[in-house]
Short mmCIF file of N, CA and C in Angstrom, two decimals:
data_model
loop_
_atom_site.label_atom_id
_atom_site.label_comp_id
_atom_site.label_asym_id
_atom_site.label_seq_id
_atom_site.Cartn_x
_atom_site.Cartn_y
_atom_site.Cartn_z
N UNK A 1 -55.05 76.88 6.34
CA UNK A 1 -54.04 76.34 7.04
C UNK A 1 -54.75 75.08 7.59
N UNK A 2 -53.52 73.77 7.72
CA UNK A 2 -54.42 72.50 7.93
C UNK A 2 -54.10 72.37 9.75
N UNK A 3 -54.68 71.59 10.09
CA UNK A 3 -55.10 71.19 11.73
C UNK A 3 -53.77 70.56 11.97
N UNK A 4 -52.69 70.99 13.17
CA UNK A 4 -51.67 70.47 13.94
C UNK A 4 -52.28 69.36 14.53
N UNK A 5 -51.10 68.28 14.91
CA UNK A 5 -51.56 67.42 15.78
C UNK A 5 -52.01 67.58 16.92
N UNK A 6 -51.74 68.81 17.61
CA UNK A 6 -52.25 69.35 18.98
C UNK A 6 -53.97 69.37 18.43
N UNK A 7 -54.25 70.30 17.37
CA UNK A 7 -55.65 70.90 16.87
C UNK A 7 -56.41 69.08 17.15
N UNK A 8 -55.89 68.29 16.49
CA UNK A 8 -56.71 67.21 16.08
C UNK A 8 -56.82 66.81 17.77
N UNK A 9 -56.11 66.51 18.15
CA UNK A 9 -56.08 65.91 19.78
C UNK A 9 -56.94 66.75 20.74
N UNK A 10 -56.81 67.73 20.35
CA UNK A 10 -57.82 68.74 21.33
C UNK A 10 -59.43 68.37 20.65
N UNK A 11 -59.50 68.40 19.84
CA UNK A 11 -60.86 68.11 19.16
C UNK A 11 -61.39 66.80 19.56
N UNK A 12 -60.52 65.94 19.27
CA UNK A 12 -60.78 64.72 20.20
C UNK A 12 -61.27 64.28 20.88
N UNK A 13 -60.41 65.13 22.02
CA UNK A 13 -60.80 65.23 23.79
C UNK A 13 -61.96 66.23 23.79
N UNK A 14 -62.31 67.11 23.23
CA UNK A 14 -63.32 67.78 23.33
C UNK A 14 -65.15 66.93 22.57
N UNK A 15 -64.57 66.19 21.65
CA UNK A 15 -65.67 65.78 21.40
C UNK A 15 -66.28 64.63 22.69
N UNK A 16 -65.36 63.72 22.97
CA UNK A 16 -65.41 62.61 23.73
C UNK A 16 -65.63 63.08 25.11
N UNK A 17 -65.26 64.40 25.56
CA UNK A 17 -65.78 64.62 27.26
C UNK A 17 -66.88 65.51 27.35
N UNK A 18 -67.71 65.98 26.13
CA UNK A 18 -68.41 66.87 26.36
C UNK A 18 -69.72 66.22 26.66
N UNK A 19 -70.27 66.75 27.75
CA UNK A 19 -71.56 65.94 28.36
C UNK A 19 -72.79 65.81 27.37
N UNK A 20 -72.70 66.53 26.46
CA UNK A 20 -74.03 66.55 25.34
C UNK A 20 -73.93 65.14 24.61
N UNK A 21 -72.23 64.73 24.49
CA UNK A 21 -72.32 63.40 23.72
C UNK A 21 -72.41 62.03 24.48
N UNK A 22 -72.46 62.21 25.76
CA UNK A 22 -72.73 61.08 26.57
C UNK A 22 -74.21 60.63 26.86
N UNK A 23 -74.76 61.97 27.06
CA UNK A 23 -76.16 61.42 27.11
C UNK A 23 -77.04 60.71 26.45
N UNK A 24 -77.03 60.77 24.95
CA UNK A 24 -77.54 59.71 24.25
C UNK A 24 -76.88 57.85 24.55
N UNK A 25 -76.14 58.17 24.77
CA UNK A 25 -75.39 56.67 25.07
C UNK A 25 -75.80 56.33 26.51
N UNK A 26 -76.09 56.91 27.67
CA UNK A 26 -76.35 56.62 28.46
C UNK A 26 -78.07 56.48 28.40
N UNK A 27 -78.85 57.32 28.01
CA UNK A 27 -80.18 56.84 27.40
C UNK A 27 -80.26 55.93 27.19
N UNK A 28 -79.78 55.36 25.96
CA UNK A 28 -79.78 53.71 25.22
C UNK A 28 -79.26 53.13 26.02
N UNK A 29 -78.40 53.23 27.30
CA UNK A 29 -78.31 51.94 27.94
C UNK A 29 -79.49 51.85 29.04
N UNK A 30 -79.95 53.04 29.20
CA UNK A 30 -80.92 52.88 30.51
C UNK A 30 -82.38 52.22 29.83
N UNK A 31 -82.67 52.44 28.81
CA UNK A 31 -83.45 51.65 27.92
C UNK A 31 -83.42 50.23 27.94
N UNK A 32 -81.90 49.59 28.28
CA UNK A 32 -82.00 48.40 28.30
C UNK A 32 -81.78 47.60 29.51
N UNK A 33 -82.75 48.30 30.14
CA UNK A 33 -83.08 47.61 31.72
C UNK A 33 -81.70 47.23 32.15
N UNK A 34 -80.96 48.16 32.73
CA UNK A 34 -79.58 47.62 33.01
C UNK A 34 -79.79 47.19 35.03
N UNK A 35 -79.25 46.75 35.14
CA UNK A 35 -78.85 46.02 36.98
C UNK A 35 -79.16 47.37 38.12
N UNK A 36 -79.59 47.59 38.60
CA UNK A 36 -79.65 48.29 39.76
C UNK A 36 -79.02 49.76 39.89
N UNK A 37 -77.47 49.00 40.40
CA UNK A 37 -76.03 49.52 40.79
C UNK A 37 -75.72 49.98 39.12
N UNK A 38 -75.84 49.52 38.21
CA UNK A 38 -75.77 50.23 36.80
C UNK A 38 -76.30 51.19 36.43
N UNK A 39 -77.74 51.22 37.01
CA UNK A 39 -78.55 52.20 36.16
C UNK A 39 -78.35 53.54 37.31
N UNK A 40 -77.99 52.99 38.25
CA UNK A 40 -77.62 54.49 39.50
C UNK A 40 -76.31 55.57 38.81
N UNK A 41 -75.58 54.34 38.28
CA UNK A 41 -74.20 55.25 37.33
C UNK A 41 -74.64 55.56 36.40
N UNK A 42 -75.24 55.18 35.65
CA UNK A 42 -75.92 55.86 34.11
C UNK A 42 -76.78 56.94 34.49
N UNK A 43 -77.71 57.05 35.56
CA UNK A 43 -78.22 58.01 35.65
C UNK A 43 -77.23 59.55 36.02
N UNK A 44 -76.36 59.03 36.79
CA UNK A 44 -75.57 59.99 37.36
C UNK A 44 -74.71 60.61 36.45
N UNK A 45 -74.69 60.21 35.34
CA UNK A 45 -73.72 60.37 34.20
C UNK A 45 -74.69 61.06 33.63
N UNK A 46 -76.13 60.69 33.16
CA UNK A 46 -77.06 61.46 32.52
C UNK A 46 -76.88 62.78 33.23
N UNK A 47 -77.11 62.90 34.41
CA UNK A 47 -77.24 64.31 35.11
C UNK A 47 -75.66 65.14 35.33
N UNK A 48 -74.68 64.44 35.02
CA UNK A 48 -73.32 65.26 35.02
C UNK A 48 -72.73 65.00 35.95
N UNK A 49 -73.52 64.50 37.35
CA UNK A 49 -72.87 64.27 38.27
C UNK A 49 -71.71 63.08 38.62
N UNK A 50 -70.66 63.31 39.29
CA UNK A 50 -69.85 62.21 39.29
C UNK A 50 -70.04 61.01 40.18
#
């Protein structure tokens, strides 16, 4: 059975929304010495809090 357009869209949303996929990106940004306000936002994103 081939995936439908809905299946593909759902898979894309799941991978882009999953917190585990955000962590490496946020960690990488934190290692690049961001400004304090940006750093706070990245740390919140890592913890998964809004």
